[in-house]
Amino acid sequence: RFAARPGVNPLWVSFALALWLTGVGNLTLWRALGALKLSNPAQALSGPETAGLGCLLLLGLWAVLSVFAWRGLVRWLAVVVLLASALGTYAMLFTNAPQPPLLWGFAGSLVAEPRLALSPLLWITVLLLGVVPAAIVWRLRLRRGHTVTQVLRIGLVLAVSVGLFAACQAQWGEALRSKLQQHPEVAALVS
């Protein structure tokens, strides 16, 4: 019965990855926005502005990841992206690694201080936020499709996501830009 099922289109995997990276991959951003709302409600992002920021991140990520939504490529992309996101989330939550570029700075501190690599919290974070989701993606049965059909689907998703991104940018872009310029430490957390 399992073999008779058609499988999942790789575009859905790219959407799930974009959703995961928007939510879990930017956990420190969402925490900082919540803390800003509690400490300074007048300068914090409103609910619609926060939703707009989430939409911008989701649509931008989906536009980029949809280009790689091919049966033989999306699994490898998921592994790399999920492990990098897990390392970045650990670095931003539990260490004082330098912000730009975060992952390279954290990798350098892992090499310089090998005891950081022995941290149980690092391994738990990488396991829960990187390895487990990557294993789930790896176990998915992906649909085989015709190349032309997949190119058309990717083109449609790319056009729709870029169009919606532009609409969200027109709606919330200026307000987000002005409020995030007031809080550059929050803006730097977009990972």
PDB file of C-alpha atoms in Angstrom:
ATOM      1  CA  ARG A   1       0.000   0.000   0.000  1.00  0.00           C
ATOM      2  CA  PHE A   2       2.802   2.420   0.857  1.00  0.00           C
ATOM      3  CA  ALA A   3       4.478   1.848  -2.504  1.00  0.00           C
ATOM      4  CA  ALA A   4       1.205   2.649  -4.281  1.00  0.00           C
ATOM      5  CA  ARG A   5       1.019   6.137  -2.792  1.00  0.00           C
ATOM      6  CA  PRO A   6       2.196   8.866  -5.142  1.00  0.00           C
ATOM      7  CA  GLY A   7       4.565  10.602  -2.729  1.00  0.00           C
ATOM      8  CA  VAL A   8       5.130  14.209  -1.736  1.00  0.00           C
ATOM      9  CA  ASN A   9       6.018  16.893  -4.222  1.00  0.00           C
ATOM     10  CA  PRO A  10       9.429  18.414  -3.353  1.00  0.00           C
ATOM     11  CA  LEU A  11       7.808  21.863  -3.424  1.00  0.00           C
ATOM     12  CA  TRP A  12       5.890  20.934  -0.260  1.00  0.00           C
ATOM     13  CA  VAL A  13       9.175  19.964   1.359  1.00  0.00           C
ATOM     14  CA  SER A  14      10.634  23.346   0.425  1.00  0.00           C
ATOM     15  CA  PHE A  15       7.556  25.049   1.921  1.00  0.00           C
ATOM     16  CA  ALA A  16       7.899  23.024   5.133  1.00  0.00           C
ATOM     17  CA  LEU A  17      11.577  23.983   5.312  1.00  0.00           C
ATOM     18  CA  ALA A  18      10.714  27.660   4.821  1.00  0.00           C
ATOM     19  CA  LEU A  19       8.074  27.432   7.545  1.00  0.00           C
ATOM     20  CA  TRP A  20      10.513  25.704   9.923  1.00  0.00           C
ATOM     21  CA  LEU A  21      13.243  28.266   9.272  1.00  0.00           C
ATOM     22  CA  THR A  22      10.806  31.147   9.738  1.00  0.00           C
ATOM     23  CA  GLY A  23       9.569  29.822  13.070  1.00  0.00           C
ATOM     24  CA  VAL A  24      12.197  27.679  14.753  1.00  0.00           C
ATOM     25  CA  GLY A  25      15.212  28.973  12.836  1.00  0.00           C
ATOM     26  CA  ASN A  26      14.411  32.520  13.942  1.00  0.00           C
ATOM     27  CA  LEU A  27      13.411  31.655  17.491  1.00  0.00           C
ATOM     28  CA  THR A  28      15.684  34.311  18.962  1.00  0.00           C
ATOM     29  CA  LEU A  29      14.082  36.964  16.752  1.00  0.00           C
ATOM     30  CA  TRP A  30      10.589  36.068  17.932  1.00  0.00           C
ATOM     31  CA  ARG A  31      11.759  36.006  21.561  1.00  0.00           C
ATOM     32  CA  ALA A  32      13.412  39.422  21.171  1.00  0.00           C
ATOM     33  CA  LEU A  33      10.277  40.876  19.577  1.00  0.00           C
ATOM     34  CA  GLY A  34       8.183  39.527  22.472  1.00  0.00           C
ATOM     35  CA  ALA A  35      10.604  40.971  25.030  1.00  0.00           C
ATOM     36  CA  LEU A  36      10.560  44.321  23.211  1.00  0.00           C
ATOM     37  CA  LYS A  37       6.775  44.341  23.315  1.00  0.00           C
ATOM     38  CA  LEU A  38       6.864  43.749  27.077  1.00  0.00           C
ATOM     39  CA  SER A  39       9.574  46.299  27.817  1.00  0.00           C
ATOM     40  CA  ASN A  40       8.617  49.077  25.399  1.00  0.00           C
ATOM     41  CA  PRO A  41       5.140  48.600  23.880  1.00  0.00           C
ATOM     42  CA  ALA A  42       5.171  51.997  22.153  1.00  0.00           C
ATOM     43  CA  GLN A  43       8.184  51.173  19.970  1.00  0.00           C
ATOM     44  CA  ALA A  44       7.432  47.461  19.509  1.00  0.00           C
ATOM     45  CA  LEU A  45       6.011  45.967  16.356  1.00  0.00           C
ATOM     46  CA  SER A  46       2.242  45.699  16.304  1.00  0.00           C
ATOM     47  CA  GLY A  47       0.509  42.375  15.693  1.00  0.00           C
ATOM     48  CA  PRO A  48      -0.024  42.986  11.966  1.00  0.00           C
ATOM     49  CA  GLU A  49       3.576  44.193  11.578  1.00  0.00           C
ATOM     50  CA  THR A  50       4.872  41.059  13.299  1.00  0.00           C
ATOM     51  CA  ALA A  51       2.671  38.937  11.023  1.00  0.00           C
ATOM     52  CA  GLY A  52       3.990  40.902   8.053  1.00  0.00           C
ATOM     53  CA  LEU A  53       7.576  40.234   9.104  1.00  0.00           C
ATOM     54  CA  GLY A  54       6.745  36.544   9.404  1.00  0.00           C
ATOM     55  CA  CYS A  55       5.136  36.570   5.954  1.00  0.00           C
ATOM     56  CA  LEU A  56       8.135  38.341   4.451  1.00  0.00           C
ATOM     57  CA  LEU A  57      10.512  35.781   5.942  1.00  0.00           C
ATOM     58  CA  LEU A  58       8.341  32.823   4.912  1.00  0.00           C
ATOM     59  CA  LEU A  59       7.766  34.006   1.354  1.00  0.00           C
ATOM     60  CA  GLY A  60      11.398  35.016   0.834  1.00  0.00           C
ATOM     61  CA  LEU A  61      12.653  31.677   2.107  1.00  0.00           C
ATOM     62  CA  TRP A  62      10.121  29.750   0.050  1.00  0.00           C
ATOM     63  CA  ALA A  63      11.110  31.650  -3.090  1.00  0.00           C
ATOM     64  CA  VAL A  64      14.760  30.729  -2.573  1.00  0.00           C
ATOM     65  CA  LEU A  65      14.165  27.131  -1.471  1.00  0.00           C
ATOM     66  CA  SER A  66      11.632  26.385  -4.221  1.00  0.00           C
ATOM     67  CA  VAL A  67      14.390  26.684  -6.812  1.00  0.00           C
ATOM     68  CA  PHE A  68      15.998  23.612  -5.208  1.00  0.00           C
ATOM     69  CA  ALA A  69      12.750  21.595  -5.058  1.00  0.00           C
ATOM     70  CA  TRP A  70      13.983  18.657  -7.068  1.00  0.00           C
ATOM     71  CA  ARG A  71      13.628  15.060  -5.947  1.00  0.00           C
ATOM     72  CA  GLY A  72      17.361  14.356  -5.844  1.00  0.00           C
ATOM     73  CA  LEU A  73      18.348  17.696  -4.366  1.00  0.00           C
ATOM     74  CA  VAL A  74      15.778  18.692  -1.752  1.00  0.00           C
ATOM     75  CA  ARG A  75      16.824  16.027   0.790  1.00  0.00           C
ATOM     76  CA  TRP A  76      20.446  17.144   0.762  1.00  0.00           C
ATOM     77  CA  LEU A  77      19.387  20.772   0.955  1.00  0.00           C
ATOM     78  CA  ALA A  78      17.154  19.955   3.938  1.00  0.00           C
ATOM     79  CA  VAL A  79      19.997  18.259   5.798  1.00  0.00           C
ATOM     80  CA  VAL A  80      22.409  21.147   5.263  1.00  0.00           C
ATOM     81  CA  VAL A  81      19.863  23.874   6.014  1.00  0.00           C
ATOM     82  CA  LEU A  82      18.423  22.170   9.094  1.00  0.00           C
ATOM     83  CA  LEU A  83      21.831  21.420  10.625  1.00  0.00           C
ATOM     84  CA  ALA A  84      23.059  24.962   9.936  1.00  0.00           C
ATOM     85  CA  SER A  85      19.845  26.359  11.420  1.00  0.00           C
ATOM     86  CA  ALA A  86      20.208  24.196  14.530  1.00  0.00           C
ATOM     87  CA  LEU A  87      23.803  25.345  15.026  1.00  0.00           C
ATOM     88  CA  GLY A  88      22.789  28.961  14.500  1.00  0.00           C
ATOM     89  CA  THR A  89      19.904  28.638  16.945  1.00  0.00           C
ATOM     90  CA  TYR A  90      22.205  27.147  19.560  1.00  0.00           C
ATOM     91  CA  ALA A  91      24.773  29.889  19.014  1.00  0.00           C
ATOM     92  CA  MET A  92      22.201  32.650  19.320  1.00  0.00           C
ATOM     93  CA  LEU A  93      20.379  31.188  22.312  1.00  0.00           C
ATOM     94  CA  PHE A  94      23.136  29.750  24.478  1.00  0.00           C
ATOM     95  CA  THR A  95      26.426  31.436  23.572  1.00  0.00           C
ATOM     96  CA  ASN A  96      27.609  34.951  22.974  1.00  0.00           C
ATOM     97  CA  ALA A  97      28.910  34.189  19.514  1.00  0.00           C
ATOM     98  CA  PRO A  98      29.465  37.185  17.258  1.00  0.00           C
ATOM     99  CA  GLN A  99      26.480  38.142  15.117  1.00  0.00           C
ATOM    100  CA  PRO A 100      27.853  38.733  11.595  1.00  0.00           C
ATOM    101  CA  PRO A 101      28.477  36.198  10.099  1.00  0.00           C
ATOM    102  CA  LEU A 102      26.999  34.098  12.851  1.00  0.00           C
ATOM    103  CA  LEU A 103      27.639  30.553  11.682  1.00  0.00           C
ATOM    104  CA  TRP A 104      31.247  31.209  10.649  1.00  0.00           C
ATOM    105  CA  GLY A 105      31.945  32.981  13.926  1.00  0.00           C
ATOM    106  CA  PHE A 106      30.438  30.130  15.896  1.00  0.00           C
ATOM    107  CA  ALA A 107      32.357  27.530  13.880  1.00  0.00           C
ATOM    108  CA  GLY A 108      35.546  29.462  14.608  1.00  0.00           C
ATOM    109  CA  SER A 109      34.779  29.495  18.326  1.00  0.00           C
ATOM    110  CA  LEU A 110      34.134  25.730  18.215  1.00  0.00           C
ATOM    111  CA  VAL A 111      37.576  25.208  16.698  1.00  0.00           C
ATOM    112  CA  ALA A 112      39.237  27.631  19.116  1.00  0.00           C
ATOM    113  CA  GLU A 113      37.516  26.177  22.166  1.00  0.00           C
ATOM    114  CA  PRO A 114      36.958  22.435  21.712  1.00  0.00           C
ATOM    115  CA  ARG A 115      35.156  22.210  25.049  1.00  0.00           C
ATOM    116  CA  LEU A 116      32.184  23.987  23.439  1.00  0.00           C
ATOM    117  CA  ALA A 117      31.768  21.003  21.134  1.00  0.00           C
ATOM    118  CA  LEU A 118      31.367  18.746  24.172  1.00  0.00           C
ATOM    119  CA  SER A 119      28.396  20.685  25.516  1.00  0.00           C
ATOM    120  CA  PRO A 120      25.372  18.400  25.988  1.00  0.00           C
ATOM    121  CA  LEU A 121      23.113  21.352  25.226  1.00  0.00           C
ATOM    122  CA  LEU A 122      24.746  21.723  21.805  1.00  0.00           C
ATOM    123  CA  TRP A 123      24.170  18.083  20.958  1.00  0.00           C
ATOM    124  CA  ILE A 124      20.571  18.126  22.222  1.00  0.00           C
ATOM    125  CA  THR A 125      19.819  21.262  20.207  1.00  0.00           C
ATOM    126  CA  VAL A 126      21.392  19.844  17.050  1.00  0.00           C
ATOM    127  CA  LEU A 127      19.604  16.531  17.557  1.00  0.00           C
ATOM    128  CA  LEU A 128      16.149  18.021  18.168  1.00  0.00           C
ATOM    129  CA  LEU A 129      16.281  20.944  15.743  1.00  0.00           C
ATOM    130  CA  GLY A 130      18.524  19.509  13.038  1.00  0.00           C
ATOM    131  CA  VAL A 131      18.886  15.753  12.946  1.00  0.00           C
ATOM    132  CA  VAL A 132      15.293  14.716  13.748  1.00  0.00           C
ATOM    133  CA  PRO A 133      13.651  17.022  11.153  1.00  0.00           C
ATOM    134  CA  ALA A 134      16.314  16.083   8.586  1.00  0.00           C
ATOM    135  CA  ALA A 135      15.631  12.392   9.229  1.00  0.00           C
ATOM    136  CA  ILE A 136      11.910  12.993   8.739  1.00  0.00           C
ATOM    137  CA  VAL A 137      12.562  14.722   5.420  1.00  0.00           C
ATOM    138  CA  TRP A 138      14.974  11.978   4.394  1.00  0.00           C
ATOM    139  CA  ARG A 139      12.343   9.291   5.059  1.00  0.00           C
ATOM    140  CA  LEU A 140       9.677  11.023   2.967  1.00  0.00           C
ATOM    141  CA  ARG A 141       8.680   9.374  -0.236  1.00  0.00           C
ATOM    142  CA  LEU A 142       9.116  12.057  -2.865  1.00  0.00           C
ATOM    143  CA  ARG A 143       7.109  12.143  -6.047  1.00  0.00           C
ATOM    144  CA  ARG A 144       8.764  11.445  -9.346  1.00  0.00           C
ATOM    145  CA  GLY A 145       7.638  13.926 -11.904  1.00  0.00           C
ATOM    146  CA  HIS A 146       8.360  15.064 -15.381  1.00  0.00           C
ATOM    147  CA  THR A 147      11.046  17.693 -15.640  1.00  0.00           C
ATOM    148  CA  VAL A 148       8.902  20.114 -17.621  1.00  0.00           C
ATOM    149  CA  THR A 149       6.016  19.812 -15.158  1.00  0.00           C
ATOM    150  CA  GLN A 150       8.313  20.428 -12.200  1.00  0.00           C
ATOM    151  CA  VAL A 151       9.910  23.433 -13.900  1.00  0.00           C
ATOM    152  CA  LEU A 152       6.431  24.889 -14.466  1.00  0.00           C
ATOM    153  CA  ARG A 153       5.443  24.224 -10.844  1.00  0.00           C
ATOM    154  CA  ILE A 154       8.637  25.797  -9.535  1.00  0.00           C
ATOM    155  CA  GLY A 155       8.111  28.791 -11.809  1.00  0.00           C
ATOM    156  CA  LEU A 156       4.542  29.195 -10.575  1.00  0.00           C
ATOM    157  CA  VAL A 157       5.576  28.951  -6.913  1.00  0.00           C
ATOM    158  CA  LEU A 158       8.434  31.366  -7.504  1.00  0.00           C
ATOM    159  CA  ALA A 159       6.167  33.878  -9.241  1.00  0.00           C
ATOM    160  CA  VAL A 160       3.453  33.635  -6.573  1.00  0.00           C
ATOM    161  CA  SER A 161       5.879  33.846  -3.644  1.00  0.00           C
ATOM    162  CA  VAL A 162       7.769  36.799  -5.148  1.00  0.00           C
ATOM    163  CA  GLY A 163       4.479  38.547  -5.948  1.00  0.00           C
ATOM    164  CA  LEU A 164       3.147  38.024  -2.417  1.00  0.00           C
ATOM    165  CA  PHE A 165       6.519  39.102  -1.000  1.00  0.00           C
ATOM    166  CA  ALA A 166       6.264  42.344  -2.977  1.00  0.00           C
ATOM    167  CA  ALA A 167       2.688  42.862  -1.746  1.00  0.00           C
ATOM    168  CA  CYS A 168       3.758  42.299   1.879  1.00  0.00           C
ATOM    169  CA  GLN A 169       6.717  44.614   1.350  1.00  0.00           C
ATOM    170  CA  ALA A 170       4.410  47.315   0.009  1.00  0.00           C
ATOM    171  CA  GLN A 171       2.027  46.840   2.933  1.00  0.00           C
ATOM    172  CA  TRP A 172       4.443  46.586   5.869  1.00  0.00           C
ATOM    173  CA  GLY A 173       7.918  47.321   4.511  1.00  0.00           C
ATOM    174  CA  GLU A 174       8.233  50.971   5.472  1.00  0.00           C
ATOM    175  CA  ALA A 175       6.814  50.496   8.982  1.00  0.00           C
ATOM    176  CA  LEU A 176       9.060  47.480   9.594  1.00  0.00           C
ATOM    177  CA  ARG A 177      12.111  49.299   8.275  1.00  0.00           C
ATOM    178  CA  SER A 178      11.572  52.344  10.493  1.00  0.00           C
ATOM    179  CA  LYS A 179      10.866  50.315  13.639  1.00  0.00           C
ATOM    180  CA  LEU A 180      13.714  47.855  13.090  1.00  0.00           C
ATOM    181  CA  GLN A 181      16.141  50.743  12.481  1.00  0.00           C
ATOM    182  CA  GLN A 182      15.293  51.944  15.974  1.00  0.00           C
ATOM    183  CA  HIS A 183      16.302  48.519  17.317  1.00  0.00           C
ATOM    184  CA  PRO A 184      19.278  47.274  15.280  1.00  0.00           C
ATOM    185  CA  GLU A 185      20.002  44.537  17.863  1.00  0.00           C
ATOM    186  CA  VAL A 186      16.593  43.003  17.049  1.00  0.00           C
ATOM    187  CA  ALA A 187      17.064  43.421  13.302  1.00  0.00           C
ATOM    188  CA  ALA A 188      20.405  41.594  13.538  1.00  0.00           C
ATOM    189  CA  LEU A 189      18.595  38.522  14.887  1.00  0.00           C
ATOM    190  CA  VAL A 190      16.971  37.697  11.567  1.00  0.00           C
ATOM    191  CA  SER A 191      18.918  34.553  10.784  1.00  0.00           C
TER     192      SER A 191
END
